[in-house]
Amino acid sequence: MNEGIYVAGRWRSSASTETVEVLNPATEELLRRLPAGAGADVERAVEAAAAAFPAWSATPVADRCAYIAAISTELERRADEFAELIAVDVGCPLKIARRVQVGMSLAVAEAFRSPEIVPETEELGNSVVVREPVGVVAAITAWNFPLFLAVAKVLPALAAGCTVVLKPGEVAPLTAYLFAEVVDAAGVPPGVFNMVSGTGAVAGEALVAHPGVDMISFTGSTRAGIRVGEVAARTVKRVTAELGGKSPSILLPGADLASAVRATVRNAYLNSGQTCGALTRMLVHHADRDEAVEVAVATARAHVVGDPFDPATRLGPLASGAQRDRVRRHIDQGVAEGATLVCGGSGVPAGRDVGYYVDATVFADVTPEMAIAGQEIFGPVLSVMTYTSEEEAVRIANGTPYGLVAAVWAGDTDRAMAVAGRIRAGQVDLNGARFNPAAPFGGYKASGNGRELGRHGVAEFLETKSIQR
Ligand code: NAD
């Protein structure tokens, strides 16, 4: 695999003498030492993206989408390599990396092949409303779904006619290197796509502050998202922000309780709970509490903790030691607050002295005032909460600063739909509905601004110009 930075269609050495150590979360061994991109690297990348913008933005949409189709084909060809790399770097079990991390990314990439994905010029009275690319985009991503996040930002930006500098999350940056190889192999013109790795504080902030960058497409924590918004405001950049979540799964009386509990638990533990939309608050009617807890514990126990490459593993390590320690602290806090720990805990899982492992953990009797009910934990920790009326369920569901995803389970679809209408979140899934790669994704409240995926995702990368005649 290449090293350095990918700028103007070539791999180059970084100007930085600082490095980022990339560790294998299952073994704690050093995987790679990568350059911690410096301000000078960002400068070169932004310059290259700005130089490529006039020609790329003038390239017909159909031709831009033909390049995207070539990227999508190349991603499919190298799918197994991506899955293995994500298993090594993030610690996601290989089977899940293949099916979810890579599978979802391929589905999303596929959706951007068609030129119809780009909104067209509109006639409005005596006006022509033209959509034009925003310009140079800095795509700053989290480490938890490294391929998905790169695809969900870079491909719609390219379809819209923007040029891009990608900065991946420093905890698991290896996928971005492979992704840059894919874009290179697809023959995308030099400078249209660039990649600089490095830390948020240095490479990330240099991009956000750079006057040559027109837009920041950010995915990460709410804390970093706020900082990005503040710095970007100085140069009046557009910012879309996909941030954290504390998503509720509301199980209404009349739903198939056991299957709704099982699906919620599996969702909460996907990628060791390191998923922005993880359904980490399970809201059940108080009469269903005991049965729901019993099924949740049985499902949690079936989540075998282990090496990502072991086919029996359902729960790999967390991505870093810092992440593992943070999750343990949240669990200890839950116990201290008086929640009932019914499964798992903050101890070292049996036989897992090496690697950043945490057991599948379930808390029952969690109340809205507890910190574990309101804070994003980003680990395999599920909180079971009870309600007595639909009104109260909706109030609890909406009662955190976040609003990314929710799930509603009900025997009656009309009732589920009515509850969905009252949830302040950007995505609501009814009765375990499947993922739709064309539907917009994003948050209300502290979960962010803007939407990704499909036509709505492309629209974020477009300016709107009215021409009166
Ligand atoms: P993070 O906020 O620490 O980092 C995210 C990215 O921002 C990284 O590339 C980092 O280097 C960069 N960054 C950090 N500070 C920066 C700054 N001041 N200026 C510019 N860039 C900066 O988040 P993380 O630990 O990588 O990811 C976990 C978080 O991401 C969770 O909160 C999760 O919910 C969220 N997330 C959200 C979505 C979504 O679509 N809503 C998807 C995945 C992850």
PDB file of C-alpha atoms in Angstrom, residues 298-455:
ATOM      1  CA  ALA A 298     -29.977 -13.892  25.643  1.00  0.00           C
ATOM      2  CA  THR A 299     -29.248 -11.960  22.442  1.00  0.00           C
ATOM      3  CA  ALA A 300     -26.355 -10.096  24.051  1.00  0.00           C
ATOM      4  CA  ARG A 301     -24.811 -13.361  25.318  1.00  0.00           C
ATOM      5  CA  ALA A 302     -24.919 -14.736  21.767  1.00  0.00           C
ATOM      6  CA  HIS A 303     -22.578 -11.895  20.762  1.00  0.00           C
ATOM      7  CA  VAL A 304     -19.349 -13.825  21.051  1.00  0.00           C
ATOM      8  CA  VAL A 305     -16.439 -11.510  21.771  1.00  0.00           C
ATOM      9  CA  GLY A 306     -13.331 -12.349  19.800  1.00  0.00           C
ATOM     10  CA  ASP A 307     -10.837 -11.835  17.034  1.00  0.00           C
ATOM     11  CA  PRO A 308     -12.333 -10.118  13.977  1.00  0.00           C
ATOM     12  CA  PHE A 309     -11.032 -12.910  11.727  1.00  0.00           C
ATOM     13  CA  ASP A 310     -12.609 -15.735  13.766  1.00  0.00           C
ATOM     14  CA  PRO A 311     -15.861 -16.725  11.987  1.00  0.00           C
ATOM     15  CA  ALA A 312     -17.590 -17.232  15.390  1.00  0.00           C
ATOM     16  CA  THR A 313     -16.980 -13.608  16.442  1.00  0.00           C
ATOM     17  CA  ARG A 314     -19.945 -11.242  16.604  1.00  0.00           C
ATOM     18  CA  LEU A 315     -18.223  -8.527  18.689  1.00  0.00           C
ATOM     19  CA  GLY A 316     -14.713  -7.432  17.803  1.00  0.00           C
ATOM     20  CA  PRO A 317     -12.542  -5.069  19.847  1.00  0.00           C
ATOM     21  CA  LEU A 318     -13.218  -1.353  20.072  1.00  0.00           C
ATOM     22  CA  ALA A 319     -11.098   0.647  17.666  1.00  0.00           C
ATOM     23  CA  SER A 320      -8.624   2.087  20.183  1.00  0.00           C
ATOM     24  CA  GLY A 321      -7.490   1.903  23.789  1.00  0.00           C
ATOM     25  CA  ALA A 322      -8.876   5.394  24.436  1.00  0.00           C
ATOM     26  CA  GLN A 323     -12.245   4.336  23.056  1.00  0.00           C
ATOM     27  CA  ARG A 324     -12.253   1.174  25.221  1.00  0.00           C
ATOM     28  CA  ASP A 325     -11.406   3.188  28.350  1.00  0.00           C
ATOM     29  CA  ARG A 326     -14.154   5.723  27.613  1.00  0.00           C
ATOM     30  CA  VAL A 327     -16.730   2.961  27.229  1.00  0.00           C
ATOM     31  CA  ARG A 328     -15.640   1.334  30.494  1.00  0.00           C
ATOM     32  CA  ARG A 329     -16.061   4.663  32.296  1.00  0.00           C
ATOM     33  CA  HIS A 330     -19.600   5.016  30.939  1.00  0.00           C
ATOM     34  CA  ILE A 331     -20.437   1.509  32.179  1.00  0.00           C
ATOM     35  CA  ASP A 332     -19.052   2.272  35.647  1.00  0.00           C
ATOM     36  CA  GLN A 333     -21.072   5.462  35.686  1.00  0.00           C
ATOM     37  CA  GLY A 334     -24.245   3.539  34.806  1.00  0.00           C
ATOM     38  CA  VAL A 335     -23.665   1.191  37.736  1.00  0.00           C
ATOM     39  CA  ALA A 336     -22.927   4.131  40.054  1.00  0.00           C
ATOM     40  CA  GLU A 337     -26.143   5.857  38.955  1.00  0.00           C
ATOM     41  CA  GLY A 338     -28.192   2.825  39.971  1.00  0.00           C
ATOM     42  CA  ALA A 339     -29.079   1.256  36.615  1.00  0.00           C
ATOM     43  CA  THR A 340     -29.404  -2.549  36.789  1.00  0.00           C
ATOM     44  CA  LEU A 341     -26.475  -4.227  35.030  1.00  0.00           C
ATOM     45  CA  VAL A 342     -28.038  -7.407  33.639  1.00  0.00           C
ATOM     46  CA  CYS A 343     -25.286  -8.482  31.254  1.00  0.00           C
ATOM     47  CA  GLY A 344     -21.627  -7.651  30.556  1.00  0.00           C
ATOM     48  CA  GLY A 345     -19.844  -4.904  32.458  1.00  0.00           C
ATOM     49  CA  SER A 346     -16.634  -2.910  32.418  1.00  0.00           C
ATOM     50  CA  GLY A 347     -14.267  -5.796  33.240  1.00  0.00           C
ATOM     51  CA  VAL A 348     -11.907  -7.451  30.775  1.00  0.00           C
ATOM     52  CA  PRO A 349     -13.852 -10.112  28.820  1.00  0.00           C
ATOM     53  CA  ALA A 350     -12.714 -13.669  29.598  1.00  0.00           C
ATOM     54  CA  GLY A 351      -9.463 -14.556  27.827  1.00  0.00           C
ATOM     55  CA  ARG A 352      -9.159 -11.109  26.232  1.00  0.00           C
ATOM     56  CA  ASP A 353      -6.259  -9.531  28.119  1.00  0.00           C
ATOM     57  CA  VAL A 354      -4.797  -8.255  24.869  1.00  0.00           C
ATOM     58  CA  GLY A 355      -6.878  -6.097  22.533  1.00  0.00           C
ATOM     59  CA  TYR A 356      -9.440  -3.397  23.247  1.00  0.00           C
ATOM     60  CA  TYR A 357     -12.351  -5.680  24.076  1.00  0.00           C
ATOM     61  CA  VAL A 358     -15.523  -4.893  26.024  1.00  0.00           C
ATOM     62  CA  ASP A 359     -18.333  -7.385  26.692  1.00  0.00           C
ATOM     63  CA  ALA A 360     -21.831  -6.971  25.278  1.00  0.00           C
ATOM     64  CA  THR A 361     -23.476  -4.955  28.040  1.00  0.00           C
ATOM     65  CA  VAL A 362     -27.161  -4.440  28.897  1.00  0.00           C
ATOM     66  CA  PHE A 363     -28.507  -2.068  31.522  1.00  0.00           C
ATOM     67  CA  ALA A 364     -32.153  -2.338  32.633  1.00  0.00           C
ATOM     68  CA  ASP A 365     -34.185   0.205  34.626  1.00  0.00           C
ATOM     69  CA  VAL A 366     -32.396   3.123  33.012  1.00  0.00           C
ATOM     70  CA  THR A 367     -34.177   6.423  33.610  1.00  0.00           C
ATOM     71  CA  PRO A 368     -33.984   9.555  31.438  1.00  0.00           C
ATOM     72  CA  GLU A 369     -31.986  11.549  34.029  1.00  0.00           C
ATOM     73  CA  MET A 370     -29.094   9.056  34.018  1.00  0.00           C
ATOM     74  CA  ALA A 371     -26.002  10.023  32.031  1.00  0.00           C
ATOM     75  CA  ILE A 372     -26.010   6.658  30.220  1.00  0.00           C
ATOM     76  CA  ALA A 373     -29.489   7.526  28.885  1.00  0.00           C
ATOM     77  CA  GLY A 374     -28.359  10.801  27.334  1.00  0.00           C
ATOM     78  CA  GLN A 375     -24.694  10.509  26.362  1.00  0.00           C
ATOM     79  CA  GLU A 376     -23.378   8.768  23.263  1.00  0.00           C
ATOM     80  CA  ILE A 377     -21.264   5.847  24.538  1.00  0.00           C
ATOM     81  CA  PHE A 378     -20.035   4.493  21.169  1.00  0.00           C
ATOM     82  CA  GLY A 379     -19.555   0.992  22.520  1.00  0.00           C
ATOM     83  CA  PRO A 380     -21.595  -2.213  22.979  1.00  0.00           C
ATOM     84  CA  VAL A 381     -23.890  -0.850  25.691  1.00  0.00           C
ATOM     85  CA  LEU A 382     -27.684  -1.020  25.519  1.00  0.00           C
ATOM     86  CA  SER A 383     -30.014   0.804  27.918  1.00  0.00           C
ATOM     87  CA  VAL A 384     -33.496  -0.635  28.488  1.00  0.00           C
ATOM     88  CA  MET A 385     -36.000   2.014  29.545  1.00  0.00           C
ATOM     89  CA  THR A 386     -39.712   1.680  30.310  1.00  0.00           C
ATOM     90  CA  TYR A 387     -42.735   3.874  29.602  1.00  0.00           C
ATOM     91  CA  THR A 388     -46.391   3.711  30.546  1.00  0.00           C
ATOM     92  CA  SER A 389     -48.024   5.581  27.644  1.00  0.00           C
ATOM     93  CA  GLU A 390     -47.250   6.330  24.006  1.00  0.00           C
ATOM     94  CA  GLU A 391     -47.006   9.984  25.007  1.00  0.00           C
ATOM     95  CA  GLU A 392     -44.263   9.173  27.508  1.00  0.00           C
ATOM     96  CA  ALA A 393     -42.440   6.934  24.991  1.00  0.00           C
ATOM     97  CA  VAL A 394     -42.292   9.824  22.500  1.00  0.00           C
ATOM     98  CA  ARG A 395     -41.158  12.225  25.225  1.00  0.00           C
ATOM     99  CA  ILE A 396     -38.313   9.906  26.292  1.00  0.00           C
ATOM    100  CA  ALA A 397     -37.354   9.225  22.658  1.00  0.00           C
ATOM    101  CA  ASN A 398     -37.070  12.972  21.970  1.00  0.00           C
ATOM    102  CA  GLY A 399     -35.492  13.713  25.340  1.00  0.00           C
ATOM    103  CA  THR A 400     -31.799  13.835  24.404  1.00  0.00           C
ATOM    104  CA  PRO A 401     -29.839  16.541  22.577  1.00  0.00           C
ATOM    105  CA  TYR A 402     -29.514  14.142  19.613  1.00  0.00           C
ATOM    106  CA  GLY A 403     -31.860  13.305  16.744  1.00  0.00           C
ATOM    107  CA  LEU A 404     -30.179  11.026  14.230  1.00  0.00           C
ATOM    108  CA  VAL A 405     -32.143   7.776  13.925  1.00  0.00           C
ATOM    109  CA  ALA A 406     -35.115   6.088  15.601  1.00  0.00           C
ATOM    110  CA  ALA A 407     -36.908   2.785  15.201  1.00  0.00           C
ATOM    111  CA  VAL A 408     -40.585   2.160  15.848  1.00  0.00           C
ATOM    112  CA  TRP A 409     -42.069  -1.306  16.218  1.00  0.00           C
ATOM    113  CA  ALA A 410     -45.845  -1.785  16.193  1.00  0.00           C
ATOM    114  CA  GLY A 411     -48.351  -4.412  15.088  1.00  0.00           C
ATOM    115  CA  ASP A 412     -50.189  -1.678  13.237  1.00  0.00           C
ATOM    116  CA  THR A 413     -48.224   0.188  10.530  1.00  0.00           C
ATOM    117  CA  ASP A 414     -50.475   3.279  10.700  1.00  0.00           C
ATOM    118  CA  ARG A 415     -49.721   3.584  14.401  1.00  0.00           C
ATOM    119  CA  ALA A 416     -45.975   3.193  13.769  1.00  0.00           C
ATOM    120  CA  MET A 417     -46.213   5.872  11.054  1.00  0.00           C
ATOM    121  CA  ALA A 418     -48.044   8.252  13.404  1.00  0.00           C
ATOM    122  CA  VAL A 419     -45.355   7.832  16.078  1.00  0.00           C
ATOM    123  CA  ALA A 420     -42.608   8.287  13.432  1.00  0.00           C
ATOM    124  CA  GLY A 421     -44.160  11.653  12.630  1.00  0.00           C
ATOM    125  CA  ARG A 422     -43.626  12.779  16.227  1.00  0.00           C
ATOM    126  CA  ILE A 423     -39.952  11.779  16.478  1.00  0.00           C
ATOM    127  CA  ARG A 424     -37.392  14.564  16.069  1.00  0.00           C
ATOM    128  CA  ALA A 425     -34.833  12.578  14.058  1.00  0.00           C
ATOM    129  CA  GLY A 426     -33.633  12.498  10.461  1.00  0.00           C
ATOM    130  CA  GLN A 427     -34.359   8.814   9.937  1.00  0.00           C
ATOM    131  CA  VAL A 428     -37.064   6.572  11.389  1.00  0.00           C
ATOM    132  CA  ASP A 429     -37.186   2.863  10.559  1.00  0.00           C
ATOM    133  CA  LEU A 430     -40.523   1.089  10.989  1.00  0.00           C
ATOM    134  CA  ASN A 431     -40.679  -2.603  11.937  1.00  0.00           C
ATOM    135  CA  GLY A 432     -37.092  -3.374  10.892  1.00  0.00           C
ATOM    136  CA  ALA A 433     -37.345  -1.872   7.402  1.00  0.00           C
ATOM    137  CA  ARG A 434     -34.248  -2.332   5.272  1.00  0.00           C
ATOM    138  CA  PHE A 435     -31.568   0.280   4.455  1.00  0.00           C
ATOM    139  CA  ASN A 436     -32.300   2.455   1.419  1.00  0.00           C
ATOM    140  CA  PRO A 437     -29.100   3.831  -0.186  1.00  0.00           C
ATOM    141  CA  ALA A 438     -31.066   6.520  -2.070  1.00  0.00           C
ATOM    142  CA  ALA A 439     -32.872   7.952   0.984  1.00  0.00           C
ATOM    143  CA  PRO A 440     -31.395  11.042   2.681  1.00  0.00           C
ATOM    144  CA  PHE A 441     -29.517  10.451   5.935  1.00  0.00           C
ATOM    145  CA  GLY A 442     -28.649  13.013   8.596  1.00  0.00           C
ATOM    146  CA  GLY A 443     -29.528  14.506  11.922  1.00  0.00           C
ATOM    147  CA  TYR A 444     -31.851  16.874  13.733  1.00  0.00           C
ATOM    148  CA  LYS A 445     -30.607  18.896  16.716  1.00  0.00           C
ATOM    149  CA  ALA A 446     -27.065  18.053  17.939  1.00  0.00           C
ATOM    150  CA  SER A 447     -26.841  15.196  15.422  1.00  0.00           C
ATOM    151  CA  GLY A 448     -25.971  17.651  12.679  1.00  0.00           C
ATOM    152  CA  ASN A 449     -26.940  19.705   9.657  1.00  0.00           C
ATOM    153  CA  GLY A 450     -27.483  18.621   6.096  1.00  0.00           C
ATOM    154  CA  ARG A 451     -28.169  15.269   4.497  1.00  0.00           C
ATOM    155  CA  GLU A 452     -26.099  12.590   2.787  1.00  0.00           C
ATOM    156  CA  LEU A 453     -26.903   9.928   0.170  1.00  0.00           C
ATOM    157  CA  GLY A 454     -28.925   9.999  -3.024  1.00  0.00           C
ATOM    158  CA  ARG A 455     -30.209  13.179  -4.702  1.00  0.00           C
TER     159      ARG A 455
END
